[in-house]
XYZ file of N, CA and C in Angstrom:
420
model
N 18.066 -14.928 -23.423
C 16.731 -15.348 -23.039
C 16.206 -14.393 -21.972
N 14.943 -13.959 -22.136
C 14.340 -13.009 -21.216
C 13.665 -13.745 -20.055
N 13.753 -13.158 -18.871
C 13.108 -13.745 -17.689
C 11.592 -13.659 -17.838
N 10.879 -14.649 -17.294
C 9.424 -14.582 -17.346
C 8.935 -13.394 -16.521
N 7.867 -12.766 -16.982
C 7.313 -11.617 -16.277
C 6.498 -12.112 -15.085
N 6.736 -11.527 -13.937
C 6.016 -11.865 -12.714
C 5.058 -10.705 -12.460
N 3.755 -10.980 -12.538
C 2.759 -9.912 -12.494
C 2.215 -9.650 -11.099
N 1.945 -8.375 -10.840
C 1.336 -7.957 -9.578
C 0.044 -8.725 -9.337
N -0.785 -8.883 -10.366
C -2.098 -9.519 -10.189
C -2.000 -10.926 -9.601
N -0.886 -11.587 -9.804
C -0.726 -12.947 -9.298
C -0.310 -12.997 -7.824
N 0.069 -11.859 -7.258
C 0.551 -11.838 -5.874
C -0.153 -10.810 -4.992
N -0.965 -9.950 -5.584
C -1.682 -8.957 -4.784
C -2.761 -9.652 -3.957
N -3.242 -8.968 -2.964
C -4.338 -9.507 -2.169
C -5.471 -8.483 -2.136
N -6.665 -8.953 -1.841
C -7.809 -8.027 -1.831
C -7.654 -6.965 -0.745
N -8.265 -5.837 -0.984
C -8.281 -4.779 0.016
C -9.393 -5.114 1.002
N -9.024 -5.249 2.257
C -10.022 -5.599 3.260
C -10.506 -4.386 4.038
N -9.743 -3.298 4.004
C -10.125 -2.104 4.751
C -9.861 -0.853 3.921
N -10.916 -0.072 3.752
C -10.840 1.217 3.075
C -11.113 2.303 4.102
N -10.609 3.473 3.840
C -10.955 4.622 4.676
C -11.547 5.700 3.779
N -12.518 6.406 4.300
C -13.056 7.580 3.618
C -12.270 8.778 4.115
N -12.353 9.870 3.389
C -11.594 11.060 3.776
C -12.005 11.591 5.144
N -13.226 11.305 5.562
C -13.699 11.794 6.854
C -13.621 10.738 7.969
N -12.923 9.615 7.721
C -12.720 8.615 8.769
C -11.808 9.211 9.835
N -12.190 9.054 11.087
C -11.397 9.628 12.184
C -10.061 8.904 12.319
N -9.067 9.641 12.786
C -7.759 9.043 13.026
C -7.892 7.933 14.061
N -8.727 8.146 15.056
C -8.956 7.120 16.076
C -9.449 5.819 15.440
N -10.372 5.917 14.496
C -10.899 4.730 13.810
C -9.825 4.093 12.918
N -9.033 4.911 12.255
C -7.948 4.396 11.411
C -6.957 3.607 12.265
N -6.539 4.189 13.397
C -5.580 3.525 14.280
C -6.169 2.207 14.783
N -7.416 2.230 15.166
C -8.073 1.018 15.663
C -8.079 -0.072 14.585
N -8.394 0.311 13.367
C -8.440 -0.645 12.248
C -7.052 -1.195 11.934
N -6.054 -0.319 11.851
C -4.695 -0.761 11.528
C -4.150 -1.705 12.590
N -4.331 -1.346 13.854
C -3.757 -2.171 14.923
C -4.522 -3.480 15.098
N -5.825 -3.428 15.035
C -6.634 -4.640 15.211
C -6.343 -5.666 14.121
N -6.157 -5.188 12.904
C -5.969 -6.080 11.758
C -4.508 -6.271 11.374
N -3.610 -5.662 12.137
C -2.174 -5.784 11.904
C -1.791 -5.477 10.451
N -2.273 -4.330 9.990
C -1.927 -3.878 8.645
C -1.161 -2.565 8.751
N -0.279 -2.348 7.806
C 0.624 -1.193 7.858
C -0.003 0.085 7.323
N -1.090 -0.032 6.592
C -1.716 1.145 6.024
C -2.915 0.760 5.195
N -3.633 1.775 4.765
C -4.807 1.494 3.945
C -5.146 2.658 3.032
N -5.868 2.344 1.964
C -6.231 3.362 0.994
C -7.369 4.249 1.491
N -7.324 5.490 1.057
C -8.417 6.423 1.279
C -9.096 6.580 -0.079
N -10.392 6.308 -0.118
C -11.121 6.299 -1.386
C -12.311 7.245 -1.344
N -12.748 7.625 -2.538
C -13.963 8.427 -2.630
C -15.171 7.497 -2.775
N -16.332 8.045 -3.034
C -17.568 7.253 -3.113
C -17.539 6.225 -4.239
N -16.717 6.463 -5.276
C -16.620 5.537 -6.410
C -15.459 4.555 -6.280
N -14.874 4.463 -5.097
C -13.704 3.613 -4.816
C -12.462 4.040 -5.579
N -12.420 5.283 -5.976
C -11.218 5.818 -6.606
C -10.243 6.211 -5.499
N -8.990 5.870 -5.720
C -7.942 6.155 -4.748
C -7.679 7.652 -4.692
N -7.810 8.252 -3.505
C -7.525 9.674 -3.339
C -6.388 9.919 -2.355
N -5.997 8.856 -1.623
C -4.919 9.012 -0.662
C -4.563 7.682 -0.030
N -3.601 7.727 0.874
C -3.174 6.520 1.576
C -2.717 6.929 2.964
N -3.102 6.147 3.973
C -2.729 6.422 5.359
C -1.944 5.236 5.893
N -0.799 5.512 6.503
C 0.039 4.454 7.066
C 0.131 4.598 8.583
N 0.654 3.544 9.206
C 0.930 3.605 10.643
C 1.842 4.793 10.936
N 2.834 4.996 10.095
C 3.788 6.086 10.297
C 3.088 7.447 10.274
N 2.136 7.624 9.358
C 1.377 8.880 9.302
C 0.621 9.103 10.607
N 0.024 8.029 11.121
C -0.747 8.117 12.365
C 0.153 8.423 13.556
N 1.296 7.750 13.625
C 2.236 7.998 14.723
C 2.694 9.453 14.707
N 3.070 9.923 13.534
C 3.548 11.308 13.400
C 2.479 12.284 13.874
N 1.238 12.079 13.432
C 0.171 13.003 13.790
C -0.175 12.920 15.275
N -0.200 11.706 15.801
C -0.536 11.548 17.215
C 0.532 12.161 18.114
N 1.812 12.017 17.735
C 2.884 12.672 18.489
C 2.731 14.191 18.444
N 2.484 14.695 17.260
C 2.305 16.133 17.080
C 1.122 16.625 17.913
N 0.010 15.900 17.863
C -1.171 16.290 18.627
C -0.892 16.273 20.127
N -0.080 15.317 20.573
C 0.268 15.215 21.986
C 1.130 16.397 22.425
N 2.132 16.738 21.617
C 3.021 17.850 21.965
C 2.300 19.190 21.984
N 1.448 19.401 20.991
C 0.821 20.716 20.827
C -0.631 20.758 21.287
N -1.110 19.637 21.841
C -2.514 19.545 22.258
C -3.436 20.036 21.147
N -3.074 19.656 19.965
C -3.816 20.015 18.766
C -4.456 18.736 18.251
N -5.383 18.869 17.346
C -6.006 17.659 16.835
C -6.389 17.818 15.373
N -5.959 16.854 14.590
C -6.419 16.717 13.210
C -7.201 15.420 13.228
N -8.460 15.527 12.992
C -9.347 14.432 13.320
C -9.592 13.387 12.245
N -9.304 13.680 10.990
C -9.740 12.763 9.937
C -8.640 12.435 8.933
N -8.905 11.407 8.147
C -7.933 10.902 7.175
C -7.414 11.992 6.246
N -8.281 12.861 5.765
C -7.827 13.879 4.796
C -6.730 14.765 5.372
N -6.672 14.876 6.710
C -5.653 15.716 7.339
C -4.266 15.082 7.323
N -4.196 13.762 7.282
C -2.889 13.105 7.388
C -2.547 12.217 6.193
N -3.519 11.959 5.327
C -3.270 11.029 4.215
C -2.235 11.595 3.258
N -1.554 10.691 2.604
C -0.642 11.069 1.527
C -1.480 11.173 0.260
N -1.524 12.364 -0.272
C -2.299 12.577 -1.497
C -1.490 12.082 -2.684
N -2.160 11.608 -3.700
C -1.502 11.072 -4.894
C -0.455 10.014 -4.537
N -0.856 8.995 -3.784
C 0.123 7.975 -3.386
C 0.626 7.180 -4.581
N 1.828 6.640 -4.435
C 2.339 5.746 -5.459
C 1.427 4.528 -5.512
N 1.137 4.090 -6.704
C 0.314 2.892 -6.867
C 0.882 2.093 -8.034
N 0.417 0.871 -8.153
C 0.848 0.002 -9.247
C -0.387 -0.541 -9.942
N -0.160 -1.140 -11.103
C -1.250 -1.736 -11.878
C -1.142 -3.257 -11.818
N -2.248 -3.962 -12.010
C -2.227 -5.428 -11.926
C -1.232 -6.093 -12.881
N -0.983 -5.477 -14.043
C -0.074 -6.084 -15.021
C 1.363 -5.583 -14.913
N 1.659 -4.815 -13.873
C 3.038 -4.369 -13.655
C 3.907 -5.560 -13.256
N 5.184 -5.459 -13.570
C 6.147 -6.507 -13.253
C 6.631 -6.355 -11.807
N 6.473 -7.392 -11.024
C 6.874 -7.395 -9.622
C 8.366 -7.103 -9.470
N 9.180 -7.562 -10.405
C 10.627 -7.344 -10.302
C 10.966 -5.853 -10.308
N 10.224 -5.065 -11.092
C 10.451 -3.613 -11.116
C 10.024 -2.972 -9.798
N 8.919 -3.450 -9.243
C 8.454 -2.917 -7.959
C 9.464 -3.259 -6.865
N 10.007 -4.466 -6.908
C 11.017 -4.870 -5.926
C 12.226 -3.933 -5.993
N 12.634 -3.568 -7.195
C 13.754 -2.635 -7.352
C 13.412 -1.276 -6.748
N 12.160 -0.824 -6.957
C 11.728 0.450 -6.380
C 11.728 0.387 -4.852
N 11.331 -0.755 -4.312
C 11.286 -0.885 -2.854
C 12.676 -0.790 -2.232
N 13.704 -1.082 -2.995
C 15.068 -0.935 -2.496
C 15.438 0.532 -2.284
N 14.696 1.422 -2.926
C 14.959 2.857 -2.817
C 14.215 3.478 -1.639
N 13.747 2.639 -0.708
C 13.013 3.089 0.478
C 11.679 3.728 0.122
N 11.091 3.278 -0.952
C 9.748 3.736 -1.293
C 8.747 2.945 -0.449
N 7.468 3.123 -0.644
C 6.486 2.491 0.252
C 6.676 0.991 0.441
N 6.241 0.541 1.611
C 6.280 -0.878 1.949
C 5.029 -1.583 1.438
N 4.054 -0.802 1.072
C 2.780 -1.335 0.622
C 2.248 -0.420 -0.478
N 1.781 -1.036 -1.549
C 1.258 -0.273 -2.676
C -0.196 -0.631 -2.936
N -1.040 0.357 -3.161
C -2.373 0.054 -3.664
C -2.251 -0.357 -5.135
N -3.085 -1.308 -5.530
C -3.119 -1.752 -6.929
C -4.373 -1.127 -7.545
N -4.155 -0.359 -8.619
C -5.235 0.424 -9.207
C -5.424 0.040 -10.669
N -6.697 -0.109 -11.049
C -7.050 -0.382 -12.439
C -8.246 0.490 -12.782
N -8.159 1.231 -13.880
C -9.206 2.181 -14.268
C -9.538 3.131 -13.129
N -8.503 3.634 -12.459
C -8.589 4.594 -11.366
C -9.221 4.047 -10.086
N -9.623 2.781 -10.078
C -10.244 2.192 -8.894
C -9.298 1.195 -8.250
N -9.345 1.142 -6.936
C -8.462 0.230 -6.211
C -9.003 -1.196 -6.319
N -8.120 -2.111 -6.715
C -8.520 -3.511 -6.906
C -7.749 -4.468 -6.002
N -6.743 -3.956 -5.284
C -5.970 -4.819 -4.408
C -4.836 -4.058 -3.762
N -4.005 -4.818 -3.031
C -2.834 -4.267 -2.368
C -1.689 -5.251 -2.586
N -0.479 -4.730 -2.614
C 0.691 -5.602 -2.661
C 1.709 -5.056 -1.663
N 2.230 -5.947 -0.824
C 3.137 -5.563 0.257
C 4.536 -6.124 -0.004
N 5.466 -5.747 0.847
C 6.821 -6.307 0.751
C 6.791 -7.820 0.905
N 5.941 -8.323 1.793
C 5.836 -9.778 1.972
C 5.353 -10.448 0.689
N 4.391 -9.826 -0.002
C 3.906 -10.369 -1.281
C 5.018 -10.363 -2.317
N 5.805 -9.280 -2.325
C 6.926 -9.150 -3.262
C 7.971 -10.237 -2.980
N 8.253 -10.481 -1.696
C 9.212 -11.537 -1.340
C 8.736 -12.898 -1.830
N 7.462 -13.166 -1.662
C 6.898 -14.434 -2.129
C 7.064 -14.552 -3.646
N 6.745 -13.486 -4.352
C 6.867 -13.486 -5.807
C 8.321 -13.684 -6.238
N 9.246 -13.014 -5.555
C 10.659 -13.155 -5.893
C 11.150 -14.575 -5.644
N 10.672 -15.189 -4.591
C 11.053 -16.563 -4.278
C 10.619 -17.514 -5.387
N 9.389 -17.354 -5.832
C 8.866 -18.189 -6.924
C 9.623 -17.896 -8.213
N 9.830 -16.612 -8.502
C 10.521 -16.221 -9.734
C 11.949 -16.750 -9.760
N 12.616 -16.671 -8.623
C 13.995 -17.154 -8.546
C 14.066 -18.638 -8.888
N 13.155 -19.416 -8.349
C 13.140 -20.856 -8.631
C 12.894 -21.110 -10.120
N 11.933 -20.376 -10.692
C 11.613 -20.550 -12.114
C 12.779 -20.147 -13.009
N 13.351 -18.993 -12.727
C 14.442 -18.492 -13.554
C 15.671 -19.380 -13.452
N 15.999 -19.816 -12.231
C 17.187 -20.658 -12.051
C 16.999 -22.036 -12.662
N 15.775 -22.544 -12.661
C 15.540 -23.857 -13.277
C 15.655 -23.774 -14.814
N 15.305 -22.621 -15.372
C 15.424 -22.408 -16.826
C 16.902 -22.329 -17.213
N 17.692 -21.620 -16.393
C 19.111 -21.414 -16.701
C 19.936 -22.685 -16.529
N 19.452 -23.610 -15.721
C 20.231 -24.830 -15.471
C 19.599 -25.927 -16.182
């Protein structure tokens, strides 16, 4: 018997903060810290995903800027280009396995090249908890 498929779309959450490629690092840091989020998508004018910026990217750049008194001012300078993303109909169990490989803690959810949501490790844990109960109740 096959386990029921647990879909990203059922556990993802809406994207509340987007960054443009020309958003300042200062604004990105302010947004991430104020809203207690680990990262956010960088999108073009059509909401197509072009990059992703995390707290770690900001820390790395700010440390570098401090040491060298240099400055990279905008998202395009520090964003991860071609970030890993998932689709709404992807199976959460596969993403959970990928997360064990130290891949991103947060994934943008993309459909037709446009960002439609985000899924985090916390969302994955919630999905796994529900899936475990469902699967174990079927087996017993």
